[in-house]
Amino acid sequence: MALVRKLPMKKMGLDTFGQLAENLSNSILAKGSESTRIDIIFDVYKKSSIKQMERAQRSSSEEITITIRSDNQKLPVNLDMFWSSMLNKVRLQEYVYKWMLENVVSEKEIIFGGVYGGECRKLLAGTETQITELSSSQEEANDRIMFHINDSVVKHGVKSVLVDSPDTDVLVNLIFHFKKTWQLQKLFVKLGNRRNKKTVPVHLLVDQLDNNLVLCLPAIHALSGCDSTSKVGPKLSGMKSSMDLSLLAGFGVEELSPQMISNAEKFLVSGLKKTDCSTFDEYRWEQYHNSKKELNFNQLVCCSSTLREHIKRAYLQCRMWLQAPTPEVTKPDPCQYGYRATDVGIIPVILPVPSRPDDLPPPCKCPTSCISNKTCICRGMKIKCVVFCGCSKGKKCRDPHN
C-alpha cells in the first residue's frame, strides 16, 4: 500500500481505479524487469489489532467507505478520507490483485502475499495458483517481506534481492537478517520518496558496521522509536561507539525480565545526554534541578514508570521482528507488554503511576532564603521546602518547617 500512496495520482492524470491499477502494475513490472521473480506484499488489516489502532491515531481525516465496482469508477476527490478507511485499503488491494490477474500475462512469477486475509497467490502466464507454504499469520507487510526473502533464499536459491520500501523498520530488519539469517550475496533496498530516491547496498553497509551493533539494531530501533513505539531522544544517540550494547543482550530473544527492563532504561538514559544517571526518574530530577532556565513538569523527560511501559512495547515489537522470516509467529498477549484493552481496541499504557499528585503544592520561587510568609508559598502553607524550590539554588533557606 505504501507504493500506491506514493503515486502522484493527480499529477499523473489518474482519474479512475482502472487507470490506477494499470499504472501501478506497469510500475511494478518495470521495477522488476531484471528479476526472475516479483513479490508484491500487502498488509493484512485486522480491526482490533495494535497496528490498526496506530493507523487510526495517525489519521487526521474523517473516513469515507467506497465499494469499487468497475475499472471506470472515478477515484475519490479526497484521497486522505479514502486512506483513513481500513476497509478501503482491503478492497483496493483485492481490486489491484484481480486487475493484474485479468490483465497481466507474464512469463515471470508474480507472487502476491497477504491477499484475502493472509493467503499467498502466484500469477504465472495468466494462471493463478495458491501457494499454501507462503500463507502467513503476520499482519504487517514489513514483516512479510522478511518471510518472502527467506523463502526465495532457502527454497529457491536466490542470491540477489532488491526491496522497494521507504520504511526505516524494513531497512533495520534487512540489515539484521542479512547478517544473521540469510546467505545472500547481494541485497539492495530502495529508500526515500520519488523526488529523493536512493538505492542502498545492504550487503556493503553491513560490512562497515560493527557486528555487535548489527545484532542490537532491532532493539535500538524499537527502543528509540519506530512505527509502533514513541521516539525517545535523537535516533543517532543510540549509535554512539561509547554505548554499552551489552545492556541489550537478549532483548526480544529471551523472556522479558525486570533486569532486562532496568538495563534497557539505563541504555536509553545514556543515549539522551552525558549523565551518570541510570534511570529516567534520576535524570528527570537532574534535568529540572540543574536547568539554567525555568522548566515545568511537561518539559521534562517521562517518568521511569512510563518509560518501562514503553520498554515493554519495544520488547514486543522487537520480538515480532526477530520472528519475521517465519510464517507463523508467536505473539504474546499485548496487555502484558505495555498495552491495555478498551472498548475501542488495544491502546498503549501511558502513565501507570501519576508523575505529580494533583494536590501537590508548587515549589516556591524564593531566590534566596524564604524569609516571608507572604512571598514564600512553602512558609505560607507551613510545609518544608524541597530541592525543586528556588531557595535551593541560593543561600541557606530560612523556612522554619524544614
PDB file of C-alpha atoms in Angstrom, residues 165-333:
ATOM      1  CA  SER A 165      10.252   0.175   0.601  1.00  0.00           C
ATOM      2  CA  PRO A 166      10.625   3.639   2.159  1.00  0.00           C
ATOM      3  CA  ASP A 167      10.184   2.294   5.694  1.00  0.00           C
ATOM      4  CA  THR A 168      13.058   2.534   8.185  1.00  0.00           C
ATOM      5  CA  ASP A 169      11.695  -0.526  10.022  1.00  0.00           C
ATOM      6  CA  VAL A 170      12.309  -2.523   6.846  1.00  0.00           C
ATOM      7  CA  LEU A 171      15.879  -1.254   6.458  1.00  0.00           C
ATOM      8  CA  VAL A 172      16.733  -2.121  10.073  1.00  0.00           C
ATOM      9  CA  ASN A 173      15.382  -5.642   9.719  1.00  0.00           C
ATOM     10  CA  LEU A 174      17.070  -6.198   6.364  1.00  0.00           C
ATOM     11  CA  ILE A 175      20.419  -5.293   7.934  1.00  0.00           C
ATOM     12  CA  PHE A 176      19.816  -7.607  10.894  1.00  0.00           C
ATOM     13  CA  HIS A 177      18.539 -10.627   8.979  1.00  0.00           C
ATOM     14  CA  PHE A 178      21.121 -10.300   6.187  1.00  0.00           C
ATOM     15  CA  LYS A 179      23.812 -10.742   8.814  1.00  0.00           C
ATOM     16  CA  LYS A 180      22.116 -13.366  10.964  1.00  0.00           C
ATOM     17  CA  THR A 181      19.595 -15.280   8.843  1.00  0.00           C
ATOM     18  CA  TRP A 182      20.236 -15.278   5.098  1.00  0.00           C
ATOM     19  CA  GLN A 183      23.010 -16.499   2.820  1.00  0.00           C
ATOM     20  CA  LEU A 184      22.609 -13.758   0.235  1.00  0.00           C
ATOM     21  CA  GLN A 185      25.352 -12.366  -1.966  1.00  0.00           C
ATOM     22  CA  LYS A 186      23.650  -9.038  -2.646  1.00  0.00           C
ATOM     23  CA  LEU A 187      20.767  -7.205  -1.007  1.00  0.00           C
ATOM     24  CA  PHE A 188      19.583  -3.767  -2.104  1.00  0.00           C
ATOM     25  CA  VAL A 189      16.815  -1.559  -0.731  1.00  0.00           C
ATOM     26  CA  LYS A 190      15.255   1.485  -2.402  1.00  0.00           C
ATOM     27  CA  LEU A 191      14.624   4.257   0.108  1.00  0.00           C
ATOM     28  CA  GLY A 192      13.181   7.760   0.056  1.00  0.00           C
ATOM     29  CA  ASN A 193      10.378   9.320  -1.939  1.00  0.00           C
ATOM     30  CA  ARG A 194      10.083   9.757  -5.692  1.00  0.00           C
ATOM     31  CA  ARG A 195      11.983  13.069  -5.542  1.00  0.00           C
ATOM     32  CA  ASN A 196      14.810  11.743  -3.415  1.00  0.00           C
ATOM     33  CA  LYS A 197      15.146   8.074  -4.304  1.00  0.00           C
ATOM     34  CA  LYS A 198      18.309   6.163  -3.493  1.00  0.00           C
ATOM     35  CA  THR A 199      19.331   2.530  -3.587  1.00  0.00           C
ATOM     36  CA  VAL A 200      21.302   1.286  -0.580  1.00  0.00           C
ATOM     37  CA  PRO A 201      23.540  -1.808  -0.945  1.00  0.00           C
ATOM     38  CA  VAL A 202      22.758  -3.507   2.362  1.00  0.00           C
ATOM     39  CA  HIS A 203      25.439  -6.168   1.837  1.00  0.00           C
ATOM     40  CA  LEU A 204      28.120  -3.461   1.680  1.00  0.00           C
ATOM     41  CA  LEU A 205      26.607  -1.482   4.536  1.00  0.00           C
ATOM     42  CA  VAL A 206      26.652  -4.499   6.848  1.00  0.00           C
ATOM     43  CA  ASP A 207      30.376  -4.990   6.206  1.00  0.00           C
ATOM     44  CA  GLN A 208      31.015  -1.466   7.512  1.00  0.00           C
ATOM     45  CA  LEU A 209      29.019  -1.922  10.718  1.00  0.00           C
ATOM     46  CA  ASP A 210      30.203  -3.450  13.964  1.00  0.00           C
ATOM     47  CA  ASN A 211      28.790  -6.948  14.379  1.00  0.00           C
ATOM     48  CA  ASN A 212      27.500  -6.273  17.902  1.00  0.00           C
ATOM     49  CA  LEU A 213      25.724  -3.143  16.668  1.00  0.00           C
ATOM     50  CA  VAL A 214      24.021  -5.096  13.873  1.00  0.00           C
ATOM     51  CA  LEU A 215      22.792  -7.722  16.323  1.00  0.00           C
ATOM     52  CA  CYS A 216      21.389  -4.998  18.629  1.00  0.00           C
ATOM     53  CA  LEU A 217      19.973  -2.824  15.852  1.00  0.00           C
ATOM     54  CA  PRO A 218      16.324  -4.024  16.107  1.00  0.00           C
ATOM     55  CA  ALA A 219      16.384  -3.424  19.878  1.00  0.00           C
ATOM     56  CA  ILE A 220      17.918   0.054  19.470  1.00  0.00           C
ATOM     57  CA  HIS A 221      15.383   0.993  16.795  1.00  0.00           C
ATOM     58  CA  ALA A 222      12.378  -0.251  18.772  1.00  0.00           C
ATOM     59  CA  LEU A 223      13.539   1.403  21.998  1.00  0.00           C
ATOM     60  CA  SER A 224      14.479   4.760  20.482  1.00  0.00           C
ATOM     61  CA  GLY A 225      11.324   4.971  18.360  1.00  0.00           C
ATOM     62  CA  CYS A 226       9.876   3.110  15.365  1.00  0.00           C
ATOM     63  CA  ASP A 227       6.492   2.854  13.615  1.00  0.00           C
ATOM     64  CA  SER A 228       4.872   1.279  16.667  1.00  0.00           C
ATOM     65  CA  THR A 229       6.765   2.929  19.540  1.00  0.00           C
ATOM     66  CA  SER A 230       7.305   6.510  20.647  1.00  0.00           C
ATOM     67  CA  LYS A 231      10.501   8.413  19.961  1.00  0.00           C
ATOM     68  CA  VAL A 232      12.852   8.644  22.939  1.00  0.00           C
ATOM     69  CA  GLY A 233      15.622  11.111  22.162  1.00  0.00           C
ATOM     70  CA  PRO A 234      17.627  11.523  18.943  1.00  0.00           C
ATOM     71  CA  LYS A 235      17.976   8.303  16.949  1.00  0.00           C
ATOM     72  CA  LEU A 236      21.722   8.676  16.369  1.00  0.00           C
ATOM     73  CA  SER A 237      22.386   8.846  20.103  1.00  0.00           C
ATOM     74  CA  GLY A 238      21.816   5.102  20.217  1.00  0.00           C
ATOM     75  CA  MET A 239      24.631   4.579  17.707  1.00  0.00           C
ATOM     76  CA  LYS A 240      27.437   6.109  19.781  1.00  0.00           C
ATOM     77  CA  SER A 241      30.557   3.988  19.956  1.00  0.00           C
ATOM     78  CA  SER A 242      30.617   4.532  23.708  1.00  0.00           C
ATOM     79  CA  MET A 243      27.192   2.920  24.188  1.00  0.00           C
ATOM     80  CA  ASP A 244      27.199  -0.250  26.278  1.00  0.00           C
ATOM     81  CA  LEU A 245      25.494  -2.668  23.883  1.00  0.00           C
ATOM     82  CA  SER A 246      25.751  -5.463  26.448  1.00  0.00           C
ATOM     83  CA  LEU A 247      22.799  -3.803  28.211  1.00  0.00           C
ATOM     84  CA  LEU A 248      20.614  -5.016  25.328  1.00  0.00           C
ATOM     85  CA  ALA A 249      21.733  -8.646  25.488  1.00  0.00           C
ATOM     86  CA  GLY A 250      18.763 -10.969  24.940  1.00  0.00           C
ATOM     87  CA  PHE A 251      16.292  -8.133  24.281  1.00  0.00           C
ATOM     88  CA  GLY A 252      13.486  -9.567  22.157  1.00  0.00           C
ATOM     89  CA  VAL A 253      15.001 -13.051  22.355  1.00  0.00           C
ATOM     90  CA  GLU A 254      14.833 -14.132  25.980  1.00  0.00           C
ATOM     91  CA  GLU A 255      11.815 -13.696  28.235  1.00  0.00           C
ATOM     92  CA  LEU A 256      11.416 -10.121  29.428  1.00  0.00           C
ATOM     93  CA  SER A 257      12.688  -9.746  32.994  1.00  0.00           C
ATOM     94  CA  PRO A 258      12.921  -6.839  35.487  1.00  0.00           C
ATOM     95  CA  GLN A 259      16.696  -6.803  34.973  1.00  0.00           C
ATOM     96  CA  MET A 260      16.266  -6.564  31.199  1.00  0.00           C
ATOM     97  CA  ILE A 261      13.867  -3.621  31.641  1.00  0.00           C
ATOM     98  CA  SER A 262      16.325  -1.925  34.002  1.00  0.00           C
ATOM     99  CA  ASN A 263      19.184  -2.426  31.535  1.00  0.00           C
ATOM    100  CA  ALA A 264      17.119  -1.020  28.670  1.00  0.00           C
ATOM    101  CA  GLU A 265      16.258   2.058  30.753  1.00  0.00           C
ATOM    102  CA  LYS A 266      19.922   2.602  31.558  1.00  0.00           C
ATOM    103  CA  PHE A 267      20.765   2.271  27.859  1.00  0.00           C
ATOM    104  CA  LEU A 268      18.179   4.894  26.915  1.00  0.00           C
ATOM    105  CA  VAL A 269      19.334   7.302  29.627  1.00  0.00           C
ATOM    106  CA  SER A 270      22.916   7.071  28.373  1.00  0.00           C
ATOM    107  CA  GLY A 271      21.704   7.894  24.875  1.00  0.00           C
ATOM    108  CA  LEU A 272      19.959  11.120  25.855  1.00  0.00           C
ATOM    109  CA  LYS A 273      22.820  13.157  27.249  1.00  0.00           C
ATOM    110  CA  LYS A 274      26.121  12.770  29.057  1.00  0.00           C
ATOM    111  CA  THR A 275      24.998  11.852  32.548  1.00  0.00           C
ATOM    112  CA  ASP A 276      25.751   9.451  35.377  1.00  0.00           C
ATOM    113  CA  CYS A 277      22.054   8.741  35.908  1.00  0.00           C
ATOM    114  CA  SER A 278      20.800   5.204  35.428  1.00  0.00           C
ATOM    115  CA  THR A 279      17.025   5.832  35.483  1.00  0.00           C
ATOM    116  CA  PHE A 280      14.698   8.371  33.925  1.00  0.00           C
ATOM    117  CA  ASP A 281      13.494   9.416  37.384  1.00  0.00           C
ATOM    118  CA  GLU A 282      17.058  10.365  38.301  1.00  0.00           C
ATOM    119  CA  TYR A 283      17.604  12.163  35.005  1.00  0.00           C
ATOM    120  CA  ARG A 284      14.248  13.930  35.353  1.00  0.00           C
ATOM    121  CA  TRP A 285      15.342  15.312  38.740  1.00  0.00           C
ATOM    122  CA  GLU A 286      18.752  16.319  37.369  1.00  0.00           C
ATOM    123  CA  GLN A 287      17.190  17.953  34.314  1.00  0.00           C
ATOM    124  CA  TYR A 288      14.869  20.075  36.457  1.00  0.00           C
ATOM    125  CA  HIS A 289      17.301  20.919  39.234  1.00  0.00           C
ATOM    126  CA  ASN A 290      20.273  21.857  37.027  1.00  0.00           C
ATOM    127  CA  SER A 291      18.422  23.707  34.302  1.00  0.00           C
ATOM    128  CA  LYS A 292      19.581  27.268  33.629  1.00  0.00           C
ATOM    129  CA  LYS A 293      16.051  28.269  32.721  1.00  0.00           C
ATOM    130  CA  GLU A 294      12.718  27.736  34.424  1.00  0.00           C
ATOM    131  CA  LEU A 295      11.084  24.448  33.429  1.00  0.00           C
ATOM    132  CA  ASN A 296       7.689  22.991  34.125  1.00  0.00           C
ATOM    133  CA  PHE A 297       6.954  19.306  34.569  1.00  0.00           C
ATOM    134  CA  ASN A 298       5.667  18.939  30.999  1.00  0.00           C
ATOM    135  CA  GLN A 299       9.098  19.845  29.602  1.00  0.00           C
ATOM    136  CA  LEU A 300      10.901  17.094  31.477  1.00  0.00           C
ATOM    137  CA  VAL A 301      11.599  13.583  30.228  1.00  0.00           C
ATOM    138  CA  CYS A 302       8.994  10.999  31.170  1.00  0.00           C
ATOM    139  CA  CYS A 303       8.975   9.146  34.494  1.00  0.00           C
ATOM    140  CA  SER A 304      10.585   5.734  34.866  1.00  0.00           C
ATOM    141  CA  SER A 305       7.163   4.118  35.302  1.00  0.00           C
ATOM    142  CA  THR A 306       6.040   5.464  31.914  1.00  0.00           C
ATOM    143  CA  LEU A 307       9.311   4.546  30.225  1.00  0.00           C
ATOM    144  CA  ARG A 308       9.124   0.965  31.479  1.00  0.00           C
ATOM    145  CA  GLU A 309       5.768   0.527  29.741  1.00  0.00           C
ATOM    146  CA  HIS A 310       7.435   1.873  26.584  1.00  0.00           C
ATOM    147  CA  ILE A 311      10.240  -0.669  27.018  1.00  0.00           C
ATOM    148  CA  LYS A 312       7.680  -3.469  27.228  1.00  0.00           C
ATOM    149  CA  ARG A 313       6.114  -2.311  23.942  1.00  0.00           C
ATOM    150  CA  ALA A 314       9.547  -2.074  22.329  1.00  0.00           C
ATOM    151  CA  TYR A 315      10.326  -5.606  23.503  1.00  0.00           C
ATOM    152  CA  LEU A 316       7.100  -6.907  21.963  1.00  0.00           C
ATOM    153  CA  GLN A 317       7.873  -5.210  18.643  1.00  0.00           C
ATOM    154  CA  CYS A 318      11.455  -6.453  18.649  1.00  0.00           C
ATOM    155  CA  ARG A 319      10.298  -9.980  19.339  1.00  0.00           C
ATOM    156  CA  MET A 320       7.951  -9.818  16.338  1.00  0.00           C
ATOM    157  CA  TRP A 321      10.749  -8.561  14.088  1.00  0.00           C
ATOM    158  CA  LEU A 322      13.080 -11.373  15.081  1.00  0.00           C
ATOM    159  CA  GLN A 323      10.394 -13.898  14.098  1.00  0.00           C
ATOM    160  CA  ALA A 324       9.674 -12.165  10.768  1.00  0.00           C
ATOM    161  CA  PRO A 325      11.350 -14.765   8.481  1.00  0.00           C
ATOM    162  CA  THR A 326       8.962 -17.464   9.771  1.00  0.00           C
ATOM    163  CA  PRO A 327       5.367 -17.909   8.507  1.00  0.00           C
ATOM    164  CA  GLU A 328       3.675 -18.437  11.861  1.00  0.00           C
ATOM    165  CA  VAL A 329       4.703 -16.012  14.572  1.00  0.00           C
ATOM    166  CA  THR A 330       4.100 -16.420  18.290  1.00  0.00           C
ATOM    167  CA  LYS A 331       2.602 -13.182  19.543  1.00  0.00           C
ATOM    168  CA  PRO A 332       2.392 -12.712  23.317  1.00  0.00           C
ATOM    169  CA  ASP A 333      -0.589 -11.035  24.960  1.00  0.00           C
TER     170      ASP A 333
END
